[in-house]
Amino acid sequence: MSDQIPPDGVRSSASTAPVFNAPAAVLAVIAVLVAVHVLLFILGEGWQVWSLYALALNPVRFTDPGFPMPAGAAYWSPFTYMLLHGDWMHLTFNSLWLLVFGTPVARYLGSPRFLLVCLAAGLVGALASIALHWGQMVFVIGASGAVSGLLAAAIPLMYGKRVMGGARPLTFSEFLASPRALMFTAIWLALTLFSGAAGWTGNSFMSEGGIAWEAHLGGFVGGLLAFYALAPRARAPAPKL
């Protein structure tokens, strides 16, 4: 199944394939997340702790020069924190939601732009976490920011306008004026803030910690903006969910 966008901006019937027939890019991202988690699980606690200092996002990196970390970790950690997960449940839920919401986005945008949405959402989620917890010593991990961004990018596709031959995504102005899209967003926002009341995602390998709702909200905004920045200008039919 091709991930390329035809010259006229119209997807072929392959884009309407069921969600479990996921694009290769979505499966590849999930495979990388699983591989990292399995590898760290096999290597044991020493490497797990090392991965937190080398790869996890931590706002204190940007204010405390004495924080132990590899040189340059402050620059790559806003991306690499997405590779780490606290436990198998954390990984499983992120992978499932990535499959559900990433599939229609990847089908519509194609693999390169799908990956850009993931990275943009994860980065904005990281920046939101850093800004709201500036200088604090707390580890932030997981692909939830990227997943939230994919959820946001899927909303214009889920509630797209019916046109001859299928449907097209909502434009940004239509998104802001769509009661169903806004209700979906409001419900997601309420659930995110409610779950975040438990606290901040902490040391992943101690089965403790809360929900990094800041990363979720930032990822949602980043993913939505990235989708509209990267979506084909032609009014292409949206894939069915």
Coordinates of C-alpha atoms in Angstrom, one line a residue:
M1 CA 0.0 0.0 0.0
S2 CA 1.5 3.3 -1.1
D3 CA 1.8 6.2 1.3
Q4 CA 2.4 8.7 -1.5
I5 CA -0.1 11.4 -2.3
P6 CA -1.3 11.3 -5.9
P7 CA -0.6 14.5 -8.0
D8 CA -4.3 15.5 -7.9
G9 CA -4.4 15.3 -4.1
V10 CA -7.0 12.6 -4.1
R11 CA -6.4 9.3 -2.2
S12 CA -7.0 6.0 -3.8
S13 CA -9.4 3.4 -2.3
A14 CA -6.5 1.9 -0.3
S15 CA -6.8 4.9 2.1
T16 CA -10.2 3.5 3.2
A17 CA -8.7 0.2 4.5
P18 CA -9.7 -0.8 8.0
V19 CA -7.7 0.6 10.9
F20 CA -6.0 -2.8 11.7
N21 CA -4.4 -2.7 8.2
A22 CA -2.1 0.0 9.5
P23 CA 0.5 1.9 7.4
A24 CA 4.1 0.7 7.7
A25 CA 5.2 4.0 9.3
V26 CA 2.7 3.5 12.2
L27 CA 3.8 -0.1 12.8
A28 CA 7.5 1.0 12.6
V29 CA 7.1 3.6 15.3
I30 CA 5.3 1.1 17.5
A31 CA 8.1 -1.5 16.8
V32 CA 10.8 1.0 17.9
L33 CA 9.0 1.8 21.1
V34 CA 8.6 -1.9 21.9
A35 CA 12.2 -2.7 21.0
V36 CA 13.5 0.1 23.3
H37 CA 11.4 -1.1 26.2
V38 CA 12.3 -4.7 25.7
L39 CA 16.0 -3.9 25.4
L40 CA 16.0 -1.9 28.7
F41 CA 14.0 -4.6 30.4
I42 CA 16.6 -7.2 29.4
L43 CA 19.6 -5.0 30.3
G44 CA 18.2 -4.4 33.8
E45 CA 18.0 -1.6 36.3
G46 CA 21.4 -0.1 35.8
W47 CA 20.7 0.7 32.1
Q48 CA 17.1 1.8 32.9
V49 CA 18.4 4.4 35.3
W50 CA 21.1 5.5 32.8
S51 CA 18.4 5.9 30.1
L52 CA 16.5 8.3 32.4
Y53 CA 19.6 10.6 32.8
A54 CA 20.6 10.2 29.1
L55 CA 17.2 10.3 27.3
A56 CA 14.4 11.4 29.5
L57 CA 13.1 15.0 29.6
N58 CA 13.9 16.8 32.8
P59 CA 13.4 20.6 33.2
V60 CA 16.3 20.8 35.6
R61 CA 18.7 20.1 32.7
F62 CA 18.3 23.7 31.6
T63 CA 19.0 25.4 34.9
D64 CA 21.4 23.2 36.8
P65 CA 24.8 22.7 35.1
G66 CA 25.7 20.1 37.8
F67 CA 22.9 17.8 36.8
P68 CA 24.5 14.5 35.8
M69 CA 23.9 13.8 32.1
P70 CA 25.8 13.2 28.9
A71 CA 26.9 16.3 27.0
G72 CA 24.2 17.4 24.7
A73 CA 21.3 15.6 26.4
A74 CA 19.5 18.9 26.9
Y75 CA 19.2 19.2 23.1
W76 CA 18.1 15.7 22.2
S77 CA 16.0 14.8 25.3
P78 CA 12.9 16.8 24.1
F79 CA 12.7 14.1 21.4
T80 CA 14.2 11.0 23.0
Y81 CA 12.0 11.1 26.1
M82 CA 9.3 9.7 23.8
L83 CA 11.2 6.5 23.5
L84 CA 10.9 5.6 27.2
H85 CA 7.9 4.1 29.0
G86 CA 7.3 3.5 32.7
D87 CA 6.0 -0.1 32.4
W88 CA 4.3 -2.5 30.0
M89 CA 0.9 -0.9 30.6
H90 CA 2.2 2.5 29.8
L91 CA 3.7 1.2 26.6
T92 CA 0.6 -0.8 25.6
F93 CA -1.8 2.0 26.0
N94 CA 0.4 4.4 24.0
S95 CA 0.9 1.9 21.3
L96 CA -2.8 1.1 21.0
W97 CA -3.8 4.8 20.8
L98 CA -0.9 5.4 18.3
L99 CA -2.3 2.7 16.2
V100 CA -5.9 4.0 16.3
F101 CA -5.2 7.7 15.7
G102 CA -1.9 7.4 13.8
T103 CA -3.4 5.2 11.1
P104 CA -5.8 7.7 9.5
V105 CA -3.2 10.5 9.9
A106 CA -0.5 8.4 8.2
R107 CA -2.9 7.3 5.4
Y108 CA -3.9 10.9 4.7
L109 CA -0.5 12.6 5.1
G110 CA 1.9 9.9 4.0
S111 CA 4.7 8.5 6.1
P112 CA 7.2 11.4 6.1
R113 CA 4.5 14.0 7.1
F114 CA 3.1 11.5 9.7
L115 CA 6.5 11.3 11.3
L116 CA 6.8 15.1 11.3
V117 CA 3.5 15.4 13.1
C118 CA 4.8 12.9 15.7
L119 CA 8.0 14.8 16.2
A120 CA 6.3 18.3 16.3
A121 CA 3.7 17.1 18.8
G122 CA 6.3 15.5 21.0
L123 CA 8.5 18.6 20.9
V124 CA 5.7 21.0 21.7
G125 CA 4.7 18.7 24.5
A126 CA 8.2 18.8 25.8
L127 CA 8.4 22.6 25.6
A128 CA 5.1 22.9 27.5
S129 CA 6.5 20.6 30.2
I130 CA 9.7 22.6 30.5
A131 CA 8.0 25.9 30.6
L132 CA 5.5 24.9 33.3
H133 CA 8.0 23.1 35.5
W134 CA 11.1 25.3 34.8
G135 CA 14.1 24.2 36.8
Q136 CA 12.2 21.3 38.6
M137 CA 13.8 18.0 39.1
V138 CA 11.3 15.6 37.5
F139 CA 11.6 13.0 34.8
V140 CA 9.2 13.1 31.9
I141 CA 8.9 10.0 29.6
G142 CA 6.5 8.4 27.1
A143 CA 5.1 9.0 23.7
S144 CA 1.8 10.4 25.1
G145 CA 2.6 13.9 23.8
A146 CA 3.0 12.5 20.3
V147 CA -0.1 10.4 20.6
S148 CA -2.1 13.4 21.8
G149 CA -0.9 15.2 18.7
L150 CA -2.0 12.4 16.5
L151 CA -5.4 12.4 18.2
A152 CA -5.7 16.1 17.4
A153 CA -4.7 15.6 13.8
A154 CA -7.3 12.8 13.5
I155 CA -10.2 15.1 14.5
P156 CA -10.4 17.0 11.2
L157 CA -10.5 13.6 9.5
M158 CA -13.1 12.1 11.8
Y159 CA -15.5 15.0 11.3
G160 CA -14.6 15.8 7.7
K161 CA -17.0 17.3 5.3
R162 CA -18.8 15.0 2.9
V163 CA -17.9 15.7 -0.7
M164 CA -18.4 13.8 -4.0
G165 CA -16.3 10.7 -3.8
G166 CA -15.8 10.7 -0.1
A167 CA -15.0 13.3 2.5
R168 CA -12.4 15.9 3.1
P169 CA -10.9 17.1 6.4
L170 CA -12.3 20.1 8.2
T171 CA -10.4 23.3 7.5
F172 CA -9.1 25.1 10.6
S173 CA -12.0 27.5 10.6
E174 CA -14.5 24.7 10.1
F175 CA -12.8 22.8 13.0
L176 CA -13.3 25.9 15.3
A177 CA -17.0 26.1 14.2
S178 CA -17.8 22.3 14.4
P179 CA -19.8 21.5 17.5
R180 CA -18.9 17.8 17.2
A181 CA -15.2 18.4 16.8
L182 CA -15.2 20.9 19.7
M183 CA -17.2 18.6 21.9
F184 CA -14.7 15.8 21.2
T185 CA -11.9 18.1 22.1
A186 CA -13.6 19.4 25.2
I187 CA -14.2 15.8 26.5
W188 CA -10.5 14.9 25.8
L189 CA -9.4 18.0 27.6
A190 CA -11.5 17.3 30.6
L191 CA -10.3 13.7 30.8
T192 CA -6.7 14.9 30.4
L193 CA -6.9 17.5 33.2
F194 CA -8.8 15.0 35.5
S195 CA -6.2 12.3 35.0
G196 CA -3.4 14.8 35.5
A197 CA -4.7 15.6 39.0
A198 CA -2.8 12.5 40.1
G199 CA 0.5 14.3 39.6
W200 CA 3.5 14.3 37.3
T201 CA 5.1 11.3 35.5
G202 CA 8.0 10.3 37.7
N203 CA 10.7 7.7 37.6
S204 CA 9.4 5.3 35.0
F205 CA 11.0 2.1 36.4
M206 CA 9.6 2.5 39.9
S207 CA 5.9 2.0 38.9
E208 CA 5.1 5.4 40.4
G209 CA 4.2 8.7 39.0
G210 CA 1.2 10.5 37.5
I211 CA 0.1 11.8 34.1
A212 CA 2.2 14.5 32.5
W213 CA -0.9 16.4 31.4
E214 CA 1.3 19.4 30.3
A215 CA 2.9 17.2 27.7
H216 CA -0.5 15.9 26.6
L217 CA -1.9 19.4 26.1
G218 CA 1.2 20.7 24.4
G219 CA 1.3 17.7 22.1
F220 CA -2.4 18.2 21.2
V221 CA -1.7 21.8 20.1
G222 CA 1.5 20.9 18.3
G223 CA -0.1 18.0 16.5
L224 CA -3.2 20.0 15.4
L225 CA -1.0 22.9 14.1
A226 CA 1.4 20.5 12.4
F227 CA -1.5 18.7 10.6
Y228 CA -2.8 21.9 9.1
A229 CA 0.7 23.0 8.2
L230 CA 1.5 19.7 6.4
A231 CA -1.9 18.7 5.0
P232 CA -2.2 18.8 1.2
R233 CA -3.6 22.0 0.0
A234 CA -5.9 20.2 -2.4
R235 CA -9.3 19.2 -0.9
A236 CA -8.4 15.5 -0.7
P237 CA -11.0 13.0 0.5
A238 CA -10.3 11.9 4.1
P239 CA -9.8 8.2 5.0
K240 CA -12.5 6.4 6.8
L241 CA -11.9 5.5 10.4

